[in-house]
């Protein structure tokens, strides 16, 4: 049973380019979360999605960032016109339900470097 | 509002000695609490979780944590440190409202294990 799969694991983008990060949740999981980890910091919640729905995007920057979880295929976190401050590790997680005590499983992360 | 404070940013122990990583939480509701471990450039692995059952929670790799409501604490312990325990540890509280499964992370504690 594969875990949460993220790709690419490492991505380098020049300022102004677009970054697309993909996440396939664990089998049987329909709830997906994206978290961002800046250097020397803990993870910060960005967005929570179910299939074809954004449930909570309270942690998403207002501009340039978007996320989707289509009916078919992986969840995508898209960052347009990247800047140096976007350099971070982006973690996807998934769970069976959205209940607060439910175990959330994390992927190994996608490290974005903006040069 | 929910929050979590990890009292030590860095802990250093000798191999074979006990480990104590301290965590205090703040929650308006009965919280769900977790400890995750992150090895360098890796994803997060769940060590253990508390969800209002037994207050002493046993996790993987010999770790355990005790939920103390009177002290609002959820400290992580291990009787004998192993070199492979060297990693970053995060205390995490789940936000129970709205069933979003959103997690609030502490700042992390770096555990160093000396031979």
mmCIF file of C-alpha atoms in Angstrom:
data_model
loop_
_atom_site.group_PDB
_atom_site.id
_atom_site.type_symbol
_atom_site.label_atom_id
_atom_site.label_comp_id
_atom_site.label_asym_id
_atom_site.label_seq_id
_atom_site.Cartn_x
_atom_site.Cartn_y
_atom_site.Cartn_z
ATOM 1 C CA UNK A 1 0.000 0.000 0.000
ATOM 2 C CA UNK A 2 1.827 3.060 -1.250
ATOM 3 C CA UNK A 3 1.905 6.102 0.955
ATOM 4 C CA UNK A 4 1.295 9.684 -0.037
ATOM 5 C CA UNK A 5 3.264 10.275 -3.217
ATOM 6 C CA UNK A 6 4.635 13.658 -4.130
ATOM 7 C CA UNK A 7 6.515 14.767 -7.204
ATOM 8 C CA UNK A 8 8.791 16.257 -8.071
ATOM 9 C CA UNK A 9 10.863 15.798 -4.930
ATOM 10 C CA UNK A 10 13.096 18.682 -5.878
ATOM 11 C CA UNK A 11 12.263 21.555 -8.198
ATOM 12 C CA UNK A 12 14.341 24.565 -9.190
ATOM 13 C CA UNK A 13 12.630 27.540 -10.780
ATOM 14 C CA UNK A 14 13.813 30.975 -11.816
ATOM 15 C CA UNK A 15 12.001 33.990 -10.468
ATOM 16 C CA UNK A 16 8.826 34.616 -12.461
ATOM 17 C CA UNK A 17 8.346 31.025 -13.584
ATOM 18 C CA UNK A 18 5.545 28.721 -12.504
ATOM 19 C CA UNK A 19 5.892 25.780 -10.145
ATOM 20 C CA UNK A 20 3.509 22.818 -10.134
ATOM 21 C CA UNK A 21 3.642 20.303 -7.337
ATOM 22 C CA UNK A 22 1.680 17.065 -7.529
ATOM 23 C CA UNK A 23 0.313 14.838 -4.818
ATOM 24 C CA UNK A 24 -1.368 11.462 -4.971
ATOM 25 C CA UNK A 25 -3.048 10.583 -1.661
ATOM 26 C CA UNK A 26 -2.938 7.204 -0.051
ATOM 27 C CA UNK A 27 -5.325 4.657 -1.495
ATOM 28 C CA UNK A 28 -8.794 5.125 -0.068
ATOM 29 C CA UNK A 29 -8.099 8.677 1.135
ATOM 30 C CA UNK A 30 -10.279 11.438 -0.240
ATOM 31 C CA UNK A 31 -9.032 14.303 1.954
ATOM 32 C CA UNK A 32 -5.864 16.138 0.936
ATOM 33 C CA UNK A 33 -3.919 18.850 2.729
ATOM 34 C CA UNK A 34 -1.000 21.024 1.696
ATOM 35 C CA UNK A 35 1.492 22.394 4.212
ATOM 36 C CA UNK A 36 4.525 24.616 3.725
ATOM 37 C CA UNK A 37 7.734 24.450 5.750
ATOM 38 C CA UNK A 38 10.012 27.431 5.566
ATOM 39 C CA UNK A 39 13.662 26.976 6.632
ATOM 40 C CA UNK A 40 14.076 26.499 10.385
ATOM 41 C CA UNK A 41 10.311 26.560 10.952
ATOM 42 C CA UNK A 42 7.487 24.147 11.590
ATOM 43 C CA UNK A 43 4.875 23.294 9.019
ATOM 44 C CA UNK A 44 2.125 25.796 8.281
ATOM 45 C CA UNK A 45 -1.273 24.781 6.960
ATOM 46 C CA UNK A 46 -2.117 26.064 3.503
ATOM 47 C CA UNK A 47 -5.216 24.361 2.123
ATOM 48 C CA UNK A 48 -7.571 21.418 2.642
ATOM 49 C CA UNK A 49 -9.336 19.807 -0.294
ATOM 50 C CA UNK A 50 -11.697 17.011 -1.065
ATOM 51 C CA UNK A 51 -12.393 15.768 -4.557
ATOM 52 C CA UNK A 52 -13.354 18.772 -6.718
ATOM 53 C CA UNK A 53 -13.831 20.981 -3.647
ATOM 54 C CA UNK A 54 -11.681 23.402 -1.682
ATOM 55 C CA UNK A 55 -12.847 23.086 1.914
ATOM 56 C CA UNK A 56 -10.467 25.421 3.725
ATOM 57 C CA UNK A 57 -7.903 27.686 2.055
ATOM 58 C CA UNK A 58 -7.323 29.967 5.011
ATOM 59 C CA UNK A 59 -3.568 29.388 4.895
ATOM 60 C CA UNK A 60 -3.078 30.116 1.221
ATOM 61 C CA UNK A 61 -1.418 33.376 0.180
ATOM 62 C CA UNK A 62 -3.963 35.587 -1.508
ATOM 63 C CA UNK A 63 -2.105 35.840 -4.782
ATOM 64 C CA UNK A 64 -0.159 33.506 -7.067
ATOM 65 C CA UNK A 65 -1.050 30.317 -5.182
ATOM 66 C CA UNK A 66 -3.831 27.923 -6.138
ATOM 67 C CA UNK A 67 -4.710 24.316 -5.455
ATOM 68 C CA UNK A 68 -7.011 21.752 -6.956
ATOM 69 C CA UNK A 69 -7.985 18.141 -6.438
ATOM 70 C CA UNK A 70 -9.807 17.002 -9.556
ATOM 71 C CA UNK A 71 -12.150 14.072 -9.821
ATOM 72 C CA UNK A 72 -9.430 12.108 -11.590
ATOM 73 C CA UNK A 73 -5.726 12.473 -10.993
ATOM 74 C CA UNK A 74 -3.514 13.976 -8.341
ATOM 75 C CA UNK A 75 -3.910 17.134 -6.343
ATOM 76 C CA UNK A 76 -1.930 20.056 -7.759
ATOM 77 C CA UNK A 77 -0.433 22.996 -5.892
ATOM 78 C CA UNK A 78 0.375 25.727 -8.376
ATOM 79 C CA UNK A 79 2.562 28.737 -7.697
ATOM 80 C CA UNK A 80 2.652 31.375 -10.399
ATOM 81 C CA UNK A 81 5.425 33.924 -10.877
ATOM 82 C CA UNK A 82 7.571 32.434 -8.135
ATOM 83 C CA UNK A 83 9.723 34.652 -5.926
ATOM 84 C CA UNK A 84 12.695 33.811 -3.708
ATOM 85 C CA UNK A 85 10.440 33.764 -0.646
ATOM 86 C CA UNK A 86 8.518 30.824 -2.094
ATOM 87 C CA UNK A 87 11.576 28.615 -1.586
ATOM 88 C CA UNK A 88 10.425 26.029 0.921
ATOM 89 C CA UNK A 89 9.449 22.423 1.396
ATOM 90 C CA UNK A 90 5.837 21.730 0.445
ATOM 91 C CA UNK A 91 4.231 18.743 2.085
ATOM 92 C CA UNK A 92 1.087 17.025 0.997
ATOM 93 C CA UNK A 93 -0.915 14.918 3.422
ATOM 94 C CA UNK A 94 -4.025 12.800 3.214
ATOM 95 C CA UNK A 95 -6.573 11.202 5.478
ATOM 96 C CA UNK A 96 -9.610 8.970 5.288
ATOM 97 C CA UNK A 97 -11.896 11.571 6.839
ATOM 98 C CA UNK A 98 -11.587 15.174 7.936
ATOM 99 C CA UNK A 99 -12.296 14.461 11.611
ATOM 100 C CA UNK A 100 -9.922 16.187 13.998
ATOM 101 C CA UNK A 101 -8.635 12.994 15.629
ATOM 102 C CA UNK A 102 -8.097 11.252 12.349
ATOM 103 C CA UNK A 103 -4.542 10.301 11.475
ATOM 104 C CA UNK A 104 -3.076 12.433 8.717
ATOM 105 C CA UNK A 105 -0.298 10.824 6.675
ATOM 106 C CA UNK A 106 2.367 12.975 5.080
ATOM 107 C CA UNK A 107 4.295 12.580 1.867
ATOM 108 C CA UNK A 108 8.051 13.051 1.694
ATOM 109 C CA UNK A 109 7.734 16.609 0.462
ATOM 110 C CA UNK A 110 8.643 18.674 -2.563
ATOM 111 C CA UNK A 111 11.575 21.037 -2.111
ATOM 112 C CA UNK A 112 11.195 24.174 -4.204
ATOM 113 C CA UNK A 113 14.206 26.385 -4.782
ATOM 114 C CA UNK A 114 13.739 29.707 -6.525
ATOM 115 C CA UNK A 115 16.899 31.174 -8.026
ATOM 116 C CA UNK B 1 -7.787 29.224 19.469
ATOM 117 C CA UNK B 2 -5.436 26.292 19.376
ATOM 118 C CA UNK B 3 -1.688 26.588 19.714
ATOM 119 C CA UNK B 4 1.264 24.467 20.701
ATOM 120 C CA UNK B 5 4.593 25.474 22.242
ATOM 121 C CA UNK B 6 7.670 23.303 22.213
ATOM 122 C CA UNK B 7 9.737 24.489 25.123
ATOM 123 C CA UNK B 8 13.154 23.514 23.784
ATOM 124 C CA UNK B 9 14.417 24.243 20.299
ATOM 125 C CA UNK B 10 17.377 21.908 20.771
ATOM 126 C CA UNK B 11 17.959 18.917 23.050
ATOM 127 C CA UNK B 12 21.203 16.979 23.275
ATOM 128 C CA UNK B 13 21.497 13.596 25.002
ATOM 129 C CA UNK B 14 24.007 10.791 25.094
ATOM 130 C CA UNK B 15 23.179 7.458 23.535
ATOM 131 C CA UNK B 16 21.484 5.189 26.060
ATOM 132 C CA UNK B 17 20.185 8.023 28.260
ATOM 133 C CA UNK B 18 16.545 9.129 28.567
ATOM 134 C CA UNK B 19 14.924 11.571 26.179
ATOM 135 C CA UNK B 20 12.432 14.259 27.202
ATOM 136 C CA UNK B 21 10.951 16.635 24.635
ATOM 137 C CA UNK B 22 8.534 19.111 26.158
ATOM 138 C CA UNK B 23 5.295 20.382 24.670
ATOM 139 C CA UNK B 24 2.516 22.570 26.042
ATOM 140 C CA UNK B 25 -0.726 23.153 24.221
ATOM 141 C CA UNK B 26 -3.595 25.583 24.304
ATOM 142 C CA UNK B 27 -7.025 24.529 23.129
ATOM 143 C CA UNK B 28 -10.574 25.662 23.647
ATOM 144 C CA UNK B 29 -11.763 22.130 23.071
ATOM 145 C CA UNK B 30 -10.655 18.663 24.060
ATOM 146 C CA UNK B 31 -7.649 18.416 21.794
ATOM 147 C CA UNK B 32 -6.232 15.711 19.626
ATOM 148 C CA UNK B 33 -2.461 15.763 19.971
ATOM 149 C CA UNK B 34 0.276 14.182 17.915
ATOM 150 C CA UNK B 35 4.034 13.859 17.787
ATOM 151 C CA UNK B 36 5.680 13.629 14.381
ATOM 152 C CA UNK B 37 9.351 13.028 13.602
ATOM 153 C CA UNK B 38 11.207 14.383 10.589
ATOM 154 C CA UNK B 39 14.609 13.086 9.550
ATOM 155 C CA UNK B 40 16.776 15.389 7.423
ATOM 156 C CA UNK B 41 15.249 16.099 4.008
ATOM 157 C CA UNK B 42 12.537 13.550 4.653
ATOM 158 C CA UNK B 43 8.823 13.647 5.220
ATOM 159 C CA UNK B 44 7.054 13.401 8.528
ATOM 160 C CA UNK B 45 6.369 10.163 10.293
ATOM 161 C CA UNK B 46 3.703 9.839 12.951
ATOM 162 C CA UNK B 47 5.156 8.694 16.275
ATOM 163 C CA UNK B 48 1.965 8.651 18.310
ATOM 164 C CA UNK B 49 -1.366 10.375 18.857
ATOM 165 C CA UNK B 50 -3.739 11.162 21.707
ATOM 166 C CA UNK B 51 -7.471 11.351 21.047
ATOM 167 C CA UNK B 52 -9.115 11.337 24.508
ATOM 168 C CA UNK B 53 -8.601 7.668 25.277
ATOM 169 C CA UNK B 54 -5.769 6.575 27.605
ATOM 170 C CA UNK B 55 -3.662 9.497 28.811
ATOM 171 C CA UNK B 56 -0.421 7.557 28.432
ATOM 172 C CA UNK B 57 0.111 6.931 24.751
ATOM 173 C CA UNK B 58 2.659 4.481 23.416
ATOM 174 C CA UNK B 59 4.111 5.050 19.988
ATOM 175 C CA UNK B 60 6.633 3.553 17.647
ATOM 176 C CA UNK B 61 10.350 3.093 18.302
ATOM 177 C CA UNK B 62 9.909 3.056 22.079
ATOM 178 C CA UNK B 63 8.501 6.573 22.373
ATOM 179 C CA UNK B 64 5.581 7.472 24.580
ATOM 180 C CA UNK B 65 3.787 10.625 25.682
ATOM 181 C CA UNK B 66 1.527 11.489 28.569
ATOM 182 C CA UNK B 67 -1.434 13.836 28.230
ATOM 183 C CA UNK B 68 -1.766 15.973 31.379
ATOM 184 C CA UNK B 69 -4.816 18.183 31.201
ATOM 185 C CA UNK B 70 -4.043 20.009 34.465
ATOM 186 C CA UNK B 71 -0.644 21.044 33.092
ATOM 187 C CA UNK B 72 -1.777 21.357 29.444
ATOM 188 C CA UNK B 73 1.251 19.296 28.527
ATOM 189 C CA UNK B 74 2.017 16.427 26.176
ATOM 190 C CA UNK B 75 5.699 15.673 26.701
ATOM 191 C CA UNK B 76 7.440 13.016 24.621
ATOM 192 C CA UNK B 77 9.763 10.548 26.338
ATOM 193 C CA UNK B 78 11.933 7.571 25.579
ATOM 194 C CA UNK B 79 13.853 5.592 28.204
ATOM 195 C CA UNK B 80 17.017 5.116 26.167
ATOM 196 C CA UNK B 81 18.121 7.192 23.185
ATOM 197 C CA UNK B 82 19.496 5.576 20.060
ATOM 198 C CA UNK B 83 21.679 7.265 17.474
ATOM 199 C CA UNK B 84 18.914 6.817 14.900
ATOM 200 C CA UNK B 85 16.608 8.991 17.035
ATOM 201 C CA UNK B 86 18.511 12.112 15.993
ATOM 202 C CA UNK B 87 15.939 14.147 14.069
ATOM 203 C CA UNK B 88 13.459 17.027 14.292
ATOM 204 C CA UNK B 89 10.377 16.407 16.425
ATOM 205 C CA UNK B 90 7.108 18.263 16.112
ATOM 206 C CA UNK B 91 4.312 18.467 18.637
ATOM 207 C CA UNK B 92 1.013 18.991 16.840
ATOM 208 C CA UNK B 93 -2.535 19.840 17.865
ATOM 209 C CA UNK B 94 -5.559 19.247 15.703
ATOM 210 C CA UNK B 95 -8.138 21.987 15.216
ATOM 211 C CA UNK B 96 -11.437 20.315 16.075
ATOM 212 C CA UNK B 97 -13.842 22.883 14.705
ATOM 213 C CA UNK B 98 -15.359 22.589 11.254
ATOM 214 C CA UNK B 99 -14.038 19.056 10.859
ATOM 215 C CA UNK B 100 -11.233 20.315 8.681
ATOM 216 C CA UNK B 101 -8.570 18.121 10.225
ATOM 217 C CA UNK B 102 -6.250 21.127 10.168
ATOM 218 C CA UNK B 103 -3.055 20.652 12.166
ATOM 219 C CA UNK B 104 -1.177 23.312 14.137
ATOM 220 C CA UNK B 105 2.534 22.557 14.413
ATOM 221 C CA UNK B 106 4.979 23.581 17.089
ATOM 222 C CA UNK B 107 8.272 25.119 16.078
ATOM 223 C CA UNK B 108 10.071 21.821 16.418
ATOM 224 C CA UNK B 109 12.774 20.413 18.684
ATOM 225 C CA UNK B 110 16.030 19.182 17.234
ATOM 226 C CA UNK B 111 17.224 16.082 19.054
ATOM 227 C CA UNK B 112 20.948 15.430 18.963
ATOM 228 C CA UNK B 113 22.223 12.058 20.185
ATOM 229 C CA UNK B 114 25.889 11.857 21.086
ATOM 230 C CA UNK B 115 27.813 8.590 21.060
#
